[in-house]
mmCIF file of C-alpha atoms in Angstrom:
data_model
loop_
_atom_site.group_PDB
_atom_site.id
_atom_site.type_symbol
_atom_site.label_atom_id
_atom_site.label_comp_id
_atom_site.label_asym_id
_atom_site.label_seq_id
_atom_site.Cartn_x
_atom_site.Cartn_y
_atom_site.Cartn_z
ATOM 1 C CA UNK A 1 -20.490 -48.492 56.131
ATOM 2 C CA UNK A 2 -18.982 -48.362 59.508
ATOM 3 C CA UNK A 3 -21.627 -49.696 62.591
ATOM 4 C CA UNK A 4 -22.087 -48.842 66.188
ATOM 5 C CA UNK A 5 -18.835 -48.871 67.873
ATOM 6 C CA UNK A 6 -18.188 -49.063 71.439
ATOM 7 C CA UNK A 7 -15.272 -48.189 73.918
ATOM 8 C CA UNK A 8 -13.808 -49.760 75.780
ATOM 9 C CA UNK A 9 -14.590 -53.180 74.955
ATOM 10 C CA UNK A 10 -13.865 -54.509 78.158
ATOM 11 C CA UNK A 11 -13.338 -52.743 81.870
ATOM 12 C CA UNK A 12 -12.750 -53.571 85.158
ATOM 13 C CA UNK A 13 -12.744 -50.943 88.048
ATOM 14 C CA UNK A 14 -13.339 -51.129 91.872
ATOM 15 C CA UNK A 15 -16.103 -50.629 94.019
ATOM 16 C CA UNK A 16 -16.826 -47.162 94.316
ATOM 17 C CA UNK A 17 -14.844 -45.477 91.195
ATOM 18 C CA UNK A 18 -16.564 -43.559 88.383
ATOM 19 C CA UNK A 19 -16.254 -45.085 85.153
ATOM 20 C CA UNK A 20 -17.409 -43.627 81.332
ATOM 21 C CA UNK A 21 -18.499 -45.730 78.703
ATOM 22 C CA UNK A 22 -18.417 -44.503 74.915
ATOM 23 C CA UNK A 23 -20.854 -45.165 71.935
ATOM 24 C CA UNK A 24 -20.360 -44.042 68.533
ATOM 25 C CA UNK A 25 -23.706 -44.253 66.558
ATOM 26 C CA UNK A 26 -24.026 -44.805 62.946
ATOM 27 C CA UNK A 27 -23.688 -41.780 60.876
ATOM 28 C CA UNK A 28 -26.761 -40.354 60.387
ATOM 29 C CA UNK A 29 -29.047 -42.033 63.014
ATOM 30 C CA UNK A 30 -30.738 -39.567 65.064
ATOM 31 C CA UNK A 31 -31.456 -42.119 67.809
ATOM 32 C CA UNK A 32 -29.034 -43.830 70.259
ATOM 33 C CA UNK A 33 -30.437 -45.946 73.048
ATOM 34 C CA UNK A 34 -28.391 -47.238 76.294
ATOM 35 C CA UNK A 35 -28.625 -50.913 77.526
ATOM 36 C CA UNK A 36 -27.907 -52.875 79.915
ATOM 37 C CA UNK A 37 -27.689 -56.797 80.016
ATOM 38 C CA UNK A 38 -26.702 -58.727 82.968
ATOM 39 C CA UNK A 39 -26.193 -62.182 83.002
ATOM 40 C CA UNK A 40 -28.443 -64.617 81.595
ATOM 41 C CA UNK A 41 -30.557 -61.981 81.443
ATOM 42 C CA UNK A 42 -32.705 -60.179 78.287
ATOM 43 C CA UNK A 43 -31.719 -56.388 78.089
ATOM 44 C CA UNK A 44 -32.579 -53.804 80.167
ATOM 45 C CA UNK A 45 -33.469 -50.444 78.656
ATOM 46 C CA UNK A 46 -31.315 -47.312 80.286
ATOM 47 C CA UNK A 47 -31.805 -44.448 78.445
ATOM 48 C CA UNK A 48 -32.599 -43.241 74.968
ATOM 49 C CA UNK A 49 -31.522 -39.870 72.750
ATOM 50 C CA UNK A 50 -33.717 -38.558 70.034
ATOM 51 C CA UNK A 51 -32.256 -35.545 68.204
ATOM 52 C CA UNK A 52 -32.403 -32.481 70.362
ATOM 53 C CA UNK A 53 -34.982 -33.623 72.246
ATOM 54 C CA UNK A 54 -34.861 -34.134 76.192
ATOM 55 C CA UNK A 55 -33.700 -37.568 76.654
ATOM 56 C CA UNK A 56 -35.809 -40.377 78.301
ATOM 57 C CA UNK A 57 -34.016 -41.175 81.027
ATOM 58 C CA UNK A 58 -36.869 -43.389 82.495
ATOM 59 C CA UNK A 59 -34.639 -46.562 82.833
ATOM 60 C CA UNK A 60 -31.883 -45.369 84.424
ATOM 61 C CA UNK A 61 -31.615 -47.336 87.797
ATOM 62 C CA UNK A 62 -30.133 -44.703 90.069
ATOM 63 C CA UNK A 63 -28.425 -41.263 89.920
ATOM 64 C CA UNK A 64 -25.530 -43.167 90.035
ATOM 65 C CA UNK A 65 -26.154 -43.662 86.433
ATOM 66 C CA UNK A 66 -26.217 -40.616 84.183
ATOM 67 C CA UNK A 67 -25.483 -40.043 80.102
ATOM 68 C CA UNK A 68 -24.776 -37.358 77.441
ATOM 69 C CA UNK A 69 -25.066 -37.327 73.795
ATOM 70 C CA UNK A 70 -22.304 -34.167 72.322
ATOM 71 C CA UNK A 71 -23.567 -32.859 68.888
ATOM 72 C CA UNK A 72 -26.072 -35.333 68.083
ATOM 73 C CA UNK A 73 -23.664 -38.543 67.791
ATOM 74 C CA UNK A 74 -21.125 -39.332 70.205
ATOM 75 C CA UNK A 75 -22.541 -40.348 73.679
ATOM 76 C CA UNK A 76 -21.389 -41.278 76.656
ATOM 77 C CA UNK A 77 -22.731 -43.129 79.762
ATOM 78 C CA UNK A 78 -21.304 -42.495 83.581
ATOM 79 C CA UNK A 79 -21.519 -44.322 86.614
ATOM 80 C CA UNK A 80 -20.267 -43.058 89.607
ATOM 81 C CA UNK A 81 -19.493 -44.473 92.466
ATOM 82 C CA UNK A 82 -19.436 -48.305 90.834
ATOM 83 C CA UNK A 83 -21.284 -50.859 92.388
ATOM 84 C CA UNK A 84 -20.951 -54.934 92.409
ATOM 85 C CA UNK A 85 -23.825 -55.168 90.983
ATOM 86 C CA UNK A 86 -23.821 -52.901 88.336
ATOM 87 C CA UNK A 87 -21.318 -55.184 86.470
ATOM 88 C CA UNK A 88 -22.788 -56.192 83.265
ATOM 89 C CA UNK A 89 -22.730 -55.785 79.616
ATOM 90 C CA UNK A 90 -23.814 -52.402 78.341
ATOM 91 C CA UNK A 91 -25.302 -51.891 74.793
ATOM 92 C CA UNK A 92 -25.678 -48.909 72.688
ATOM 93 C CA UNK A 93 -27.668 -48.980 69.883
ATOM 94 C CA UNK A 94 -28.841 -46.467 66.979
ATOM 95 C CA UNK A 95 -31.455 -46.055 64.998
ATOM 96 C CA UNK A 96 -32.328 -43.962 61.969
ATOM 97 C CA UNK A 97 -35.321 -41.299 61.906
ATOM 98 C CA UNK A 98 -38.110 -43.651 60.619
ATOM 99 C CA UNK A 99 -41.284 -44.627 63.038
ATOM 100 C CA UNK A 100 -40.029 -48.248 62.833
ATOM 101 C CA UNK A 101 -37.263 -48.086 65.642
ATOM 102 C CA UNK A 102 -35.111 -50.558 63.964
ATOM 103 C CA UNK A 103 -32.006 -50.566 66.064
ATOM 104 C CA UNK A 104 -28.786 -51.481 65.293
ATOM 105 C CA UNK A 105 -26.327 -52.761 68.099
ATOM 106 C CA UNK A 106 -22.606 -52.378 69.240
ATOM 107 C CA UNK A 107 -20.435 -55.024 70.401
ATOM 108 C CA UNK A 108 -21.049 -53.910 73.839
ATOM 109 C CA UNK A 109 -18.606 -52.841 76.991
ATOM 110 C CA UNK A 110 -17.930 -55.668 79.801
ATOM 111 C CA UNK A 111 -18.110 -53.870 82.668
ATOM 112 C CA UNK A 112 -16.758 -55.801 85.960
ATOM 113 C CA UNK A 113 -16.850 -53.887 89.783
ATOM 114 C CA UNK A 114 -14.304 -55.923 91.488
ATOM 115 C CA UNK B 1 -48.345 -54.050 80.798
ATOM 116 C CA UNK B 2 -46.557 -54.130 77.765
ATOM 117 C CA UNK B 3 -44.383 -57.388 78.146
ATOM 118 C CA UNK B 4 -42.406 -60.305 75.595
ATOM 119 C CA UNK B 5 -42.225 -63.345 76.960
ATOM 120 C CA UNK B 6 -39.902 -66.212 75.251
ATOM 121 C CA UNK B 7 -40.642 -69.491 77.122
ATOM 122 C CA UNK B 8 -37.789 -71.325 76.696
ATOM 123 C CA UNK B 9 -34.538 -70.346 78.336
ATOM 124 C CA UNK B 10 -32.437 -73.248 76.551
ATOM 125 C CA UNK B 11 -32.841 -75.282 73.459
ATOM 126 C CA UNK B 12 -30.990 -77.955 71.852
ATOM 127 C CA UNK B 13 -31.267 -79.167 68.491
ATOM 128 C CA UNK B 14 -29.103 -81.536 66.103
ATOM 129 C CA UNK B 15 -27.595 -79.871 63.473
ATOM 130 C CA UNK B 16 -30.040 -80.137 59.976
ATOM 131 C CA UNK B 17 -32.857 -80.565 62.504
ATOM 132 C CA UNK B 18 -35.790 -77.844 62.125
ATOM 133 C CA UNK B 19 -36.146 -74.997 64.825
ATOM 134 C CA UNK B 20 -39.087 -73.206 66.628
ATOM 135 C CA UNK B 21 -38.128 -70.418 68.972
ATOM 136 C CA UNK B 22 -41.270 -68.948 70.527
ATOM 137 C CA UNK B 23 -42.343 -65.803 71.166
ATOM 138 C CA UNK B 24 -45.260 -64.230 72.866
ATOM 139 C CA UNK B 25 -46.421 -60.450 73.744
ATOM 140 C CA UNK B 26 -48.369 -58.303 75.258
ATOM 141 C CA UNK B 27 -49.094 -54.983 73.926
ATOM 142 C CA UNK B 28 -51.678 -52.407 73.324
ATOM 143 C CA UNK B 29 -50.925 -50.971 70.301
ATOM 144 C CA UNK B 30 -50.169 -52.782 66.326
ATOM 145 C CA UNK B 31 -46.599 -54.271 66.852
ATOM 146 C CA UNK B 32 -43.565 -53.956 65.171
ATOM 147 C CA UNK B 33 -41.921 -57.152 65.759
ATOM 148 C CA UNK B 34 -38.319 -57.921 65.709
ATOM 149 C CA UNK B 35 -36.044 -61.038 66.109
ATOM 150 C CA UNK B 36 -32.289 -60.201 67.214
ATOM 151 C CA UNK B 37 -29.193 -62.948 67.496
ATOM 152 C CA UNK B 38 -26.348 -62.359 69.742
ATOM 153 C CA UNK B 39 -23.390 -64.727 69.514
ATOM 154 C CA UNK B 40 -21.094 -64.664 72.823
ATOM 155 C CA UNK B 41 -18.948 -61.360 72.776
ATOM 156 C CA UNK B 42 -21.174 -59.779 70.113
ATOM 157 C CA UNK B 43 -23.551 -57.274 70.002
ATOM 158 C CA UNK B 44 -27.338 -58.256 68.966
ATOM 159 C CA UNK B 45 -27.730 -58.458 65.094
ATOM 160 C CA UNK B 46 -31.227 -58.094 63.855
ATOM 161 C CA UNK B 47 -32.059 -61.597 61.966
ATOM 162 C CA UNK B 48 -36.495 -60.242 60.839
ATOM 163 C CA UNK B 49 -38.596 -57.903 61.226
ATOM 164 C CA UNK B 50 -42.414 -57.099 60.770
ATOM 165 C CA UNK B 51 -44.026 -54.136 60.458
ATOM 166 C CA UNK B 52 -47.103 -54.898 58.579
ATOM 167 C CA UNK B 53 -48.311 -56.618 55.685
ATOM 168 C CA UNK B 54 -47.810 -60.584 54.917
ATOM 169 C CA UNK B 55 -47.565 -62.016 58.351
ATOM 170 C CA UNK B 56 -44.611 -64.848 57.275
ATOM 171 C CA UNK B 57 -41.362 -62.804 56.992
ATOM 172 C CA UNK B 58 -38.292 -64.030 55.698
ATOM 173 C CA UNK B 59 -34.531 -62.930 57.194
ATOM 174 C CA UNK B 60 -30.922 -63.723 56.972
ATOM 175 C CA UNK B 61 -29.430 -66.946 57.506
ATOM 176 C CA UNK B 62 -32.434 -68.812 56.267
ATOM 177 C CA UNK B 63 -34.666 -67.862 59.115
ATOM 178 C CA UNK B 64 -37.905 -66.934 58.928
ATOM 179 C CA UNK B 65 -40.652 -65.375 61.283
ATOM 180 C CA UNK B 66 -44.857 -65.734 61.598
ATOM 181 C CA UNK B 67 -47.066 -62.821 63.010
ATOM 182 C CA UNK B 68 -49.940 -64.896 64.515
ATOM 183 C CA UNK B 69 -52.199 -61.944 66.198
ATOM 184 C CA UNK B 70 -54.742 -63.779 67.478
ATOM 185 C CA UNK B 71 -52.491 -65.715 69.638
ATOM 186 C CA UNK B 72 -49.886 -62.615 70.030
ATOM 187 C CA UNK B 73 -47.101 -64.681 68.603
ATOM 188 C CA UNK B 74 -44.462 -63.902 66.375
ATOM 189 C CA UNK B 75 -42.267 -67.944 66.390
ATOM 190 C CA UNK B 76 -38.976 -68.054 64.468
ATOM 191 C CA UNK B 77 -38.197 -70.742 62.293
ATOM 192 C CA UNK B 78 -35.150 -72.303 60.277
ATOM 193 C CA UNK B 79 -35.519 -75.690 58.228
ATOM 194 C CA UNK B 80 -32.266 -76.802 58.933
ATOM 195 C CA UNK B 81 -30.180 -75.715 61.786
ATOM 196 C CA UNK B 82 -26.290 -75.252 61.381
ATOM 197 C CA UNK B 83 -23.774 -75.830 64.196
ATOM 198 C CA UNK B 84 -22.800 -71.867 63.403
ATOM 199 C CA UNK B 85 -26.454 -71.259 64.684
ATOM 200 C CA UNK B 86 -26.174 -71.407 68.060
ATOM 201 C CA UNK B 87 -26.646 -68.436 70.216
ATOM 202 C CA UNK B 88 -28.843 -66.657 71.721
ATOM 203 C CA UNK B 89 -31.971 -65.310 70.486
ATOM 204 C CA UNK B 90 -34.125 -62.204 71.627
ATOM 205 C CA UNK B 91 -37.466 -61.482 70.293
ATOM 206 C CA UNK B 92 -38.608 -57.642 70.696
ATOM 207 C CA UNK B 93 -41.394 -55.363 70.366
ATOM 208 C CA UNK B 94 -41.971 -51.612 69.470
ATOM 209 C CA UNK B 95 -44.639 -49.703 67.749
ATOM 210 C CA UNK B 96 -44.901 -46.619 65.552
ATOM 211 C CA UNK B 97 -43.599 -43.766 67.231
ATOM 212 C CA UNK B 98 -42.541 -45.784 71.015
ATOM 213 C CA UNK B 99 -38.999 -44.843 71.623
ATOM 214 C CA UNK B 100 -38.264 -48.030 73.508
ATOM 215 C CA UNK B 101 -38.072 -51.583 72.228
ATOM 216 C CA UNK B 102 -39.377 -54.427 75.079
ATOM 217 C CA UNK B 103 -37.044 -57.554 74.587
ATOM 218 C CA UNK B 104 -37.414 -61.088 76.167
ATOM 219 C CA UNK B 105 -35.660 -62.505 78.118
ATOM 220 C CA UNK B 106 -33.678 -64.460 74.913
ATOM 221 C CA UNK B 107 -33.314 -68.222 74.576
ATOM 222 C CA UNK B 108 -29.991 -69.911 74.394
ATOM 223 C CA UNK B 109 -29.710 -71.996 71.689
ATOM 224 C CA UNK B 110 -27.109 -75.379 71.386
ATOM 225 C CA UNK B 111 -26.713 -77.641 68.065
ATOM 226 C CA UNK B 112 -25.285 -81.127 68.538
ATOM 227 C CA UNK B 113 -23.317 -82.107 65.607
#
């Protein structure tokens, strides 16, 4: 069956414009998760959808930084106002409704703030 | 504090040469444990996983993984590297009914022909 798929794979935007990032879970999973991995670094959790529950937004890293999940699948992560250094590679993952939390991963959007 | 730490940040091996990637944690409650690979442009694909039972866990691509909880350890292993093996590796750690995985910082690995 189909994965997680992300879009756009890669963008590049300027300093201070808003840009939306798209994740398309698994079909099924109830869970999608956010991440962020900068360079040569491990990843960085942003954000993470269960069902209808409020999200745990507990890693975002400023109000910059905001996401939205429409009818239990689809989500999509916003940053406003880019920053240099929020260029990085941003994951989305899904998982199924188990208490294991095995995730599975997207390819990822490149994100560069010129 | 709930932590993974994966010492090395580079590795290099010849190719057919046996691997160790190590892996420590902290944590407070059992561990589910989880080994990830990420080859440049991709996303992370999940190469083990442990979530209880016999500690030595066997995953894709001939890799295999060891739950050692007295020394809060979960090492991966392979045999016999293959060129096509090297990447970078992130071990992770959840438990029953935590939302979030906690991943290390990953170690890169090279294989010399």
């Amino acid at each position: 069956g189909a994965g997680v798929s992300q879009s756009p794979s890669n963008k590049v935007t300027e300093k201070g414009k808003d840009v939306e990032l798209r994740c398309d879970p698994i079909s099924g999973h109830t869970a999608l998760y956010w991440y962020r991995q900068s360079l040569g670094q491990g990843l960085e959790f942003l954000i993470y959808f269960q069902g209808n529950s409020a999200p745990d937004k507990s890693g975002l890293p400023s109000d910059r930084f905001s996401a939205e999940r429409t009818g239990g699948s689809v989500s999509t992560l916003t940053i406003q106002r880019t920053q240099q250094e929020d260029s990085a590679v941003y994951l989305c993952a899904s998982s199924p409704q188990t208490d294991y939390n095995e995730q599975f991963f997207g390819p990822g959007t490149r994100l560069t703030v010129l | 504090a709930q932590s993974v730490t994966q010492p090395d940040i580079h590795i290099t091996v010849s190719e057919g040469a046996s691997l160790e990637l190590r892996c420590n944690y902290s944590y407070g409650a059992t561990p589910y444990l989880f080994w990830y690979v990420q080859s440049p442009g991709q996303g992370l694909q999940l190469l083990l996983k442990y979530f209880s039972g016999d500690t030595l866990v066997q995953g894709i691509k001939g890799f295999e993984a060891e739950f050692k909880r007295s020394q809060s350890s979960f090492n991966l292993r392979k045999p016999s590297v293959h060129w096509s093996d090297a990447a970078e590796y992130f071990c992770a750690v959840g438990a029953r009914g935590y939302n979030k995985l906690i991943f290390g910082a990953g170690t890169r690995l090279a294989v010399h022909p």
